[in-house]
CSV table of C-alpha atoms in Angstrom, one decimal:
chain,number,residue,atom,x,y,z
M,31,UNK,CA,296.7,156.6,43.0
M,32,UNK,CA,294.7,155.9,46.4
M,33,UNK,CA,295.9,159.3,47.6
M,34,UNK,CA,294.4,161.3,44.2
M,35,UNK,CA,291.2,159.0,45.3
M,36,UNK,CA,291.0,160.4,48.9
M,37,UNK,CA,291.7,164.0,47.7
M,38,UNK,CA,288.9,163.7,45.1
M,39,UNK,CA,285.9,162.0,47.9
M,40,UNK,CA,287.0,164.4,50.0
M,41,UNK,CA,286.4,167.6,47.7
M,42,UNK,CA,283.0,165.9,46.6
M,43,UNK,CA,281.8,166.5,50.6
M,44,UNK,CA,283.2,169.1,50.4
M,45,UNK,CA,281.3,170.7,47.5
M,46,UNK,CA,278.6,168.9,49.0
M,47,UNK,CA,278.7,170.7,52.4
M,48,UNK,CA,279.4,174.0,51.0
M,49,UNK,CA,276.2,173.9,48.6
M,50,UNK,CA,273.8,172.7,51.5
M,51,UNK,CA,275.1,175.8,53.1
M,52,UNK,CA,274.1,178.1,50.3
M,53,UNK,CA,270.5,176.2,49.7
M,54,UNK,CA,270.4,177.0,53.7
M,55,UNK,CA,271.3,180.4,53.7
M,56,UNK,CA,269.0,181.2,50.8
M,57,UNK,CA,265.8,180.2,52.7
M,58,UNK,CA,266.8,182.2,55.9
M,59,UNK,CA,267.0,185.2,53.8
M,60,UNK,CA,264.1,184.0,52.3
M,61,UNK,CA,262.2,183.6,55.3
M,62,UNK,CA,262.9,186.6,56.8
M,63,UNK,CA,261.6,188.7,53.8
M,64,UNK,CA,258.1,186.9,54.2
M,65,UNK,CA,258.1,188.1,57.6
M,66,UNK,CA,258.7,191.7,57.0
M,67,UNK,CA,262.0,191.8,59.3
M,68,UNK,CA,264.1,192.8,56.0
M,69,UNK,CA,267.5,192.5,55.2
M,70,UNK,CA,270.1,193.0,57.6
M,71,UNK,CA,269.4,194.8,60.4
M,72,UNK,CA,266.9,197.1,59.2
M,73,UNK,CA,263.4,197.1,60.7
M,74,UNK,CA,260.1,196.4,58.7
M,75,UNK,CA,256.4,196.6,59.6
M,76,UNK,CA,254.0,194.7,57.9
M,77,UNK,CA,250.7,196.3,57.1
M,78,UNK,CA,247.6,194.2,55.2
M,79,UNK,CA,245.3,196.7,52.9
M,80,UNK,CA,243.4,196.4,50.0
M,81,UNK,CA,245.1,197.1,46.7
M,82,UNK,CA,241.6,197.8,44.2
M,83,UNK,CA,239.7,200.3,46.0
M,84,UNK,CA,240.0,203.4,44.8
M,85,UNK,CA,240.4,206.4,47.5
M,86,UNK,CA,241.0,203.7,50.0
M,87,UNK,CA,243.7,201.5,49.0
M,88,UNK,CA,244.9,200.7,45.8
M,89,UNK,CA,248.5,199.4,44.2
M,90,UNK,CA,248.9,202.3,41.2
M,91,UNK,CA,252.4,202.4,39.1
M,92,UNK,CA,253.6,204.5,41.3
M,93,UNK,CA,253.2,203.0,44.6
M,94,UNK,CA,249.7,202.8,47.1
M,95,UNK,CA,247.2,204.9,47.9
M,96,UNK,CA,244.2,205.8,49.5
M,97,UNK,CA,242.7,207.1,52.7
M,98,UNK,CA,243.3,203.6,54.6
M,99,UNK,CA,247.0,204.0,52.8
M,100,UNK,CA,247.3,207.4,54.5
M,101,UNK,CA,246.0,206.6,58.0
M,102,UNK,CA,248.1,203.2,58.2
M,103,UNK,CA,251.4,205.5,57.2
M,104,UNK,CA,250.3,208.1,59.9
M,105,UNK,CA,250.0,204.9,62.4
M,106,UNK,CA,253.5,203.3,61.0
M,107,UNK,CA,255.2,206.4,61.5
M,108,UNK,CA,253.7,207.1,64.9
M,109,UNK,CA,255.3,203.2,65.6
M,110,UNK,CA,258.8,204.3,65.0
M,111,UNK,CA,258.3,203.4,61.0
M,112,UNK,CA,259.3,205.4,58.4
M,113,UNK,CA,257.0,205.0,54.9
M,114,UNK,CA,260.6,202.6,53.1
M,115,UNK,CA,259.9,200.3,55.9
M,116,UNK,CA,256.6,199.7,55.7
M,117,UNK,CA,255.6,195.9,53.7
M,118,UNK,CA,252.5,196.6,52.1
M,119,UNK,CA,250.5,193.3,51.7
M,120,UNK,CA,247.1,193.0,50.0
M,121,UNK,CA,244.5,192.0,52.1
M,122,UNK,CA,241.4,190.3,50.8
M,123,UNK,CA,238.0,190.6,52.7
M,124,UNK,CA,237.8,187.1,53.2
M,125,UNK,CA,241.4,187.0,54.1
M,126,UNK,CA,241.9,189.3,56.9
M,127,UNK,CA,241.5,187.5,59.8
M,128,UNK,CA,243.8,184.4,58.9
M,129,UNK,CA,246.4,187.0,58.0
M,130,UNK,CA,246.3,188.4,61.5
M,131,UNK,CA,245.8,185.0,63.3
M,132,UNK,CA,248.7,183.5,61.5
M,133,UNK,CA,251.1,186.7,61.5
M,134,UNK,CA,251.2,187.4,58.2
M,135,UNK,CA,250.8,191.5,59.0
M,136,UNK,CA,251.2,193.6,62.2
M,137,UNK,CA,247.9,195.2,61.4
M,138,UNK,CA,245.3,195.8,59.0
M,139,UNK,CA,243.6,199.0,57.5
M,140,UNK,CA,241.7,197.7,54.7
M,141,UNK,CA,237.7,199.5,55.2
M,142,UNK,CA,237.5,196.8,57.6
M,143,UNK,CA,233.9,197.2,59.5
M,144,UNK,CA,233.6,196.6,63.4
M,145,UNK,CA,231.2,193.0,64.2
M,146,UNK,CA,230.8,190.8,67.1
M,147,UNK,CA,231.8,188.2,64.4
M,148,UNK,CA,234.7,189.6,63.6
M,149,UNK,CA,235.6,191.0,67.3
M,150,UNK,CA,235.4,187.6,68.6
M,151,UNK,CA,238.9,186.4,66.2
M,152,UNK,CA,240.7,189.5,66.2
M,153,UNK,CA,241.5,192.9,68.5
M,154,UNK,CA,240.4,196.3,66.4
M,155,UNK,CA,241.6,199.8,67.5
M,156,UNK,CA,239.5,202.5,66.3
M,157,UNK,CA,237.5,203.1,64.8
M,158,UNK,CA,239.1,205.4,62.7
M,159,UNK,CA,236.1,206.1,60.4
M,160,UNK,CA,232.4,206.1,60.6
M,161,UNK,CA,231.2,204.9,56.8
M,162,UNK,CA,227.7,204.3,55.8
M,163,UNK,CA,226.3,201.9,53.3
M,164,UNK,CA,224.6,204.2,50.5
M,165,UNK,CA,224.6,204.4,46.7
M,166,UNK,CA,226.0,205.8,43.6
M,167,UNK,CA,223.9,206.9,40.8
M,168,UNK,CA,224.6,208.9,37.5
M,169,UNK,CA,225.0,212.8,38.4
M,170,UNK,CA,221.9,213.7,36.3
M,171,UNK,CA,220.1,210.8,37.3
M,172,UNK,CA,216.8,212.9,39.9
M,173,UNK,CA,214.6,209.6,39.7
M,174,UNK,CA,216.3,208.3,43.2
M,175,UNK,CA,215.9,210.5,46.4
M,176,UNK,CA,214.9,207.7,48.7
M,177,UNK,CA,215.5,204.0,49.2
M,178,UNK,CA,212.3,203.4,48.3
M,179,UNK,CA,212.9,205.0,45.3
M,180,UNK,CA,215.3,201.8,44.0
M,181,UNK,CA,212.5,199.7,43.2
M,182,UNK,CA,211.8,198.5,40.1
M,183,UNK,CA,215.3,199.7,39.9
M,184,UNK,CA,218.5,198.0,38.4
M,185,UNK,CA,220.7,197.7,42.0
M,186,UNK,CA,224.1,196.5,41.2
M,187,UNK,CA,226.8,195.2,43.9
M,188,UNK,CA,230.1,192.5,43.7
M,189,UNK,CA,229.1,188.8,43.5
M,190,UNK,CA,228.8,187.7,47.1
M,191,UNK,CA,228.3,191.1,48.9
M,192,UNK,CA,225.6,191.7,51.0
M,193,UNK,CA,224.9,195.2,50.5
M,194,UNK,CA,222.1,195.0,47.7
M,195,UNK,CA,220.2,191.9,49.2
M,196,UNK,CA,220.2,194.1,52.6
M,197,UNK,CA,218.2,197.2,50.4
M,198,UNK,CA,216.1,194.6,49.0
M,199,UNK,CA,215.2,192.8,52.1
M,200,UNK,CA,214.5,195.9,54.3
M,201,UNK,CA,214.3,199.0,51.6
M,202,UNK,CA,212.9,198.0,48.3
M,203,UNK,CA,211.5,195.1,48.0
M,204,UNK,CA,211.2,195.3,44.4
M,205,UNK,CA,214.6,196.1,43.2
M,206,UNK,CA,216.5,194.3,40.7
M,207,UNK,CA,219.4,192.6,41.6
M,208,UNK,CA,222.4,192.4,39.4
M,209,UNK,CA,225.5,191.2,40.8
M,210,UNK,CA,228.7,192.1,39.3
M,211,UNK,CA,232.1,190.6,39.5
M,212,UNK,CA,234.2,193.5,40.8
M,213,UNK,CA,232.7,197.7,41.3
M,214,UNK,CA,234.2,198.8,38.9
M,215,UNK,CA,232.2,196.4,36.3
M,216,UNK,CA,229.4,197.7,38.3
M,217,UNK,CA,230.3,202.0,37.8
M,218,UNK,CA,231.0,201.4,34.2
M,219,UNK,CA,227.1,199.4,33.8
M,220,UNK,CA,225.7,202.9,35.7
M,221,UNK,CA,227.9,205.2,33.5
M,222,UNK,CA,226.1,203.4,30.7
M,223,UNK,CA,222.3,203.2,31.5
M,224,UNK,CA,222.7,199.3,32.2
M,225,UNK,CA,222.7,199.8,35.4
M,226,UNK,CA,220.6,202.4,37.7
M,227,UNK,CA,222.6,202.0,40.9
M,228,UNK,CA,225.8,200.7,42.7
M,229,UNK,CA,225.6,200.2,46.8
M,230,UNK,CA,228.5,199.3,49.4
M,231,UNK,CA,229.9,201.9,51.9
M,232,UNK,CA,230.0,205.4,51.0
M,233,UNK,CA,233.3,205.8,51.4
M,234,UNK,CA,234.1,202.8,48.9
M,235,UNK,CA,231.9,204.5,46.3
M,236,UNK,CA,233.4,208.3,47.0
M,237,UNK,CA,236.6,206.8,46.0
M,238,UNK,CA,235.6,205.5,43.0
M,239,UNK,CA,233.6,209.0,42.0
M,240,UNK,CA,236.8,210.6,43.1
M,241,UNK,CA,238.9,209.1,40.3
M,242,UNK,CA,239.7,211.7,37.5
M,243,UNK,CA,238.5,209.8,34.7
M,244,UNK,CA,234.6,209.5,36.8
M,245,UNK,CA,234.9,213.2,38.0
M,246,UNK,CA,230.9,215.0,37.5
M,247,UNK,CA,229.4,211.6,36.0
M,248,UNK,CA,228.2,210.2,39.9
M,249,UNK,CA,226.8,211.4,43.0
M,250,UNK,CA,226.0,209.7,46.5
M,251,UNK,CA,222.8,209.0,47.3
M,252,UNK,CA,223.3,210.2,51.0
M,253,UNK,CA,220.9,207.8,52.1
M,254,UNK,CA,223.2,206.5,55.7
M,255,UNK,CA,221.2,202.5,55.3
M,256,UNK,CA,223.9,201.1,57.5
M,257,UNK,CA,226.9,202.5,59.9
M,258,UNK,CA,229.7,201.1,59.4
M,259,UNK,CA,232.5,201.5,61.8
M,260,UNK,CA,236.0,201.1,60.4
M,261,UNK,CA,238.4,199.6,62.1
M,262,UNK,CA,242.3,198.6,62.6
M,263,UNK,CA,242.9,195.0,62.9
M,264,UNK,CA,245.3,193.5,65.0
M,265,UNK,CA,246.0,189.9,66.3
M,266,UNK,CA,244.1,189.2,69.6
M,267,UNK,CA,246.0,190.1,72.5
M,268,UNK,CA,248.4,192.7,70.9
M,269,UNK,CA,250.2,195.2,72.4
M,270,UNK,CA,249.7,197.5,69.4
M,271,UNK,CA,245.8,198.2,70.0
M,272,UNK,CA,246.4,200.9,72.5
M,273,UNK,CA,249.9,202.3,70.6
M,274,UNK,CA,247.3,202.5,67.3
M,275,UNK,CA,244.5,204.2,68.9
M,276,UNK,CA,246.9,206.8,70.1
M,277,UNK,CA,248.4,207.4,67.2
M,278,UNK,CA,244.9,207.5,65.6
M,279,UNK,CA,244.1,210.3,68.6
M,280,UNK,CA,247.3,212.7,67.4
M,281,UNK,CA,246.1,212.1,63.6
M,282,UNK,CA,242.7,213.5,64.1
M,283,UNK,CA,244.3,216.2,66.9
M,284,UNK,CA,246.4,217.4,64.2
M,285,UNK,CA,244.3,217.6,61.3
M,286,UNK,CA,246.5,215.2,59.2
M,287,UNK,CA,243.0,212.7,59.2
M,288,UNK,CA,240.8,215.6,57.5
M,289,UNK,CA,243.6,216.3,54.8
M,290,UNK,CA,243.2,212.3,54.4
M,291,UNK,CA,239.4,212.3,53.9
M,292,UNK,CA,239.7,215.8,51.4
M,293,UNK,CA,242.6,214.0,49.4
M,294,UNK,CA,241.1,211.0,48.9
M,295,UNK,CA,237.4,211.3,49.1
M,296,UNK,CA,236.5,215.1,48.3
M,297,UNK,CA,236.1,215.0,44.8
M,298,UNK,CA,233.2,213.1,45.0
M,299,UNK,CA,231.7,215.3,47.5
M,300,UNK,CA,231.7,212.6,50.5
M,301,UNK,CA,230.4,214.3,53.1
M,302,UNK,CA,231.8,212.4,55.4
M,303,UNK,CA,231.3,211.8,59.6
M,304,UNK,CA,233.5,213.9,61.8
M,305,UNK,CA,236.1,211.6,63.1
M,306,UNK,CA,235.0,209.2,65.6
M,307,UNK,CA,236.0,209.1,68.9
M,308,UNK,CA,238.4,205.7,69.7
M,309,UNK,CA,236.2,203.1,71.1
M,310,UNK,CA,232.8,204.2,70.0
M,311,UNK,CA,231.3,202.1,68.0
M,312,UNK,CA,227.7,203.3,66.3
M,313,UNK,CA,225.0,200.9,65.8
């Protein structure tokens, strides 16, 4: 009888010891998937982009997509990465820097503009793409040639941006505001008549022209009110910043970063700046 009592405590530890094993193992594996090193010994690299802009990064059915998409596959593949080993991770604008500073991603392509701000938390290679912040009007819309030509105007941008109070404060004083929860909201209220113009960077809005379902209904403006300098991001002090920038170097040397820009942007007739050169950033 004390024998069967023994046996019995003794298999409760060990049941016990065996399950705080598994609970252990679980959150290695766990772990180790949230920091993009995989499973088993297969090699991952982390990359932050954004996954709702059309032509520059978005998550679709069948995977992701865009011109930032493209050059951040070019980069991971110049790394020693092969496109099933890149972690795709969606990176917010008001996110990007905590991602980088706490490790959350190697790097970030997600129309990320160049600042002093910015520069002062983070390292940027690039830049990679000279944007400029314009607008987007209806196709058969001839009523806006200028930016003085938006006033009395309805100008639309997302709730919070910056880019329509920047036309109002130095372009047109007297256009209309109306901010929108997302761009899209915003294309659909110009498609309509609500709205007589969308602004953000040119690059952002040739990517929404460029969907199929948009194609002939929008031009650009071409007005160039802003330049903004896209960058890779990377946590200060990297070692990757110089890798990046030559890998961005071969992508333009080969003409894989034009094929990017007439993929994603063409059909909006972007016409886009020729590729920057790495470290010149345009005021």
């Amino acid at each position: 009888m004390k024998l069967r009592k023994v046996t019995a405590a003794s298999a409760a530890v060990l049941v016990l010891a065996l399950t705080a094993t598994a609970c252990g193992s679980d959150d290695k594996d766990s772990d180790s998937a949230d920091t993009g090193s995989g499973s088993g010994d297969k090699k991952q690299i982390s990359i932050g982009i954004k996954f709702d802009q059309p032509g520059i990064g978005q998550k679709t059915p069948n995977g992701y997509e865009g011109f930032d998409v493209d050059v951040a596959t070019y980069v991971a593949k110049e790394l020693g990465y092969s496109e099933d080993q890149i972690q795709w991770k969606e990176a917010k604008s008001a996110d990007r820097e905590t991602m980088l500073q706490r490790g959350d991603v190697d790097f970030i392509a997600a129309s990320y503009s160049i600042n002093d701000e910015r520069d002062a938390k983070v390292d940027f290679a690039g830049p990679y793409l000279l944007a400029h912040q314009d607008v987007l009007i209806r196709s058969d819309d001839d009523s806006i040639k200028t930016p003085e030509d938006l006033n009395s105007k309805k100008l639309c941008s997302v709730t919070g941006s910056t880019s329509a109070q920047n036309v109002k404060d130095k372009l047109a004083p007297k256009a209309q505001l109306q901010e929108y929860p997302t761009y899209s909201a915003c294309l659909t209220g110009v498609q309509s008549g609500a709205i007589d113009a969308l602004t953000t960077d040119d690059s952002i809005l040739a990517g929404y022209a460029s969907q199929p379902n948009f194609k002939g209904k929008f031009k650009l403006g071409g007005f160039k009110m802003t330049n903004e300098n896209y960058g890779i991001g990377v946590k200060t002090g990297s070692d990757l910043t110089a890798k990046i920038n030559t890998a961005l170097e071969k992508m333009v040397a080969d003409k894989a970063w034009d094929k990017a820009v007439a993929d994603n942007l063409g059909p909006a007739g972007y016409k886009n700046e020729p590729a920057p050169k790495i470290g010149n950033i345009v005021k």
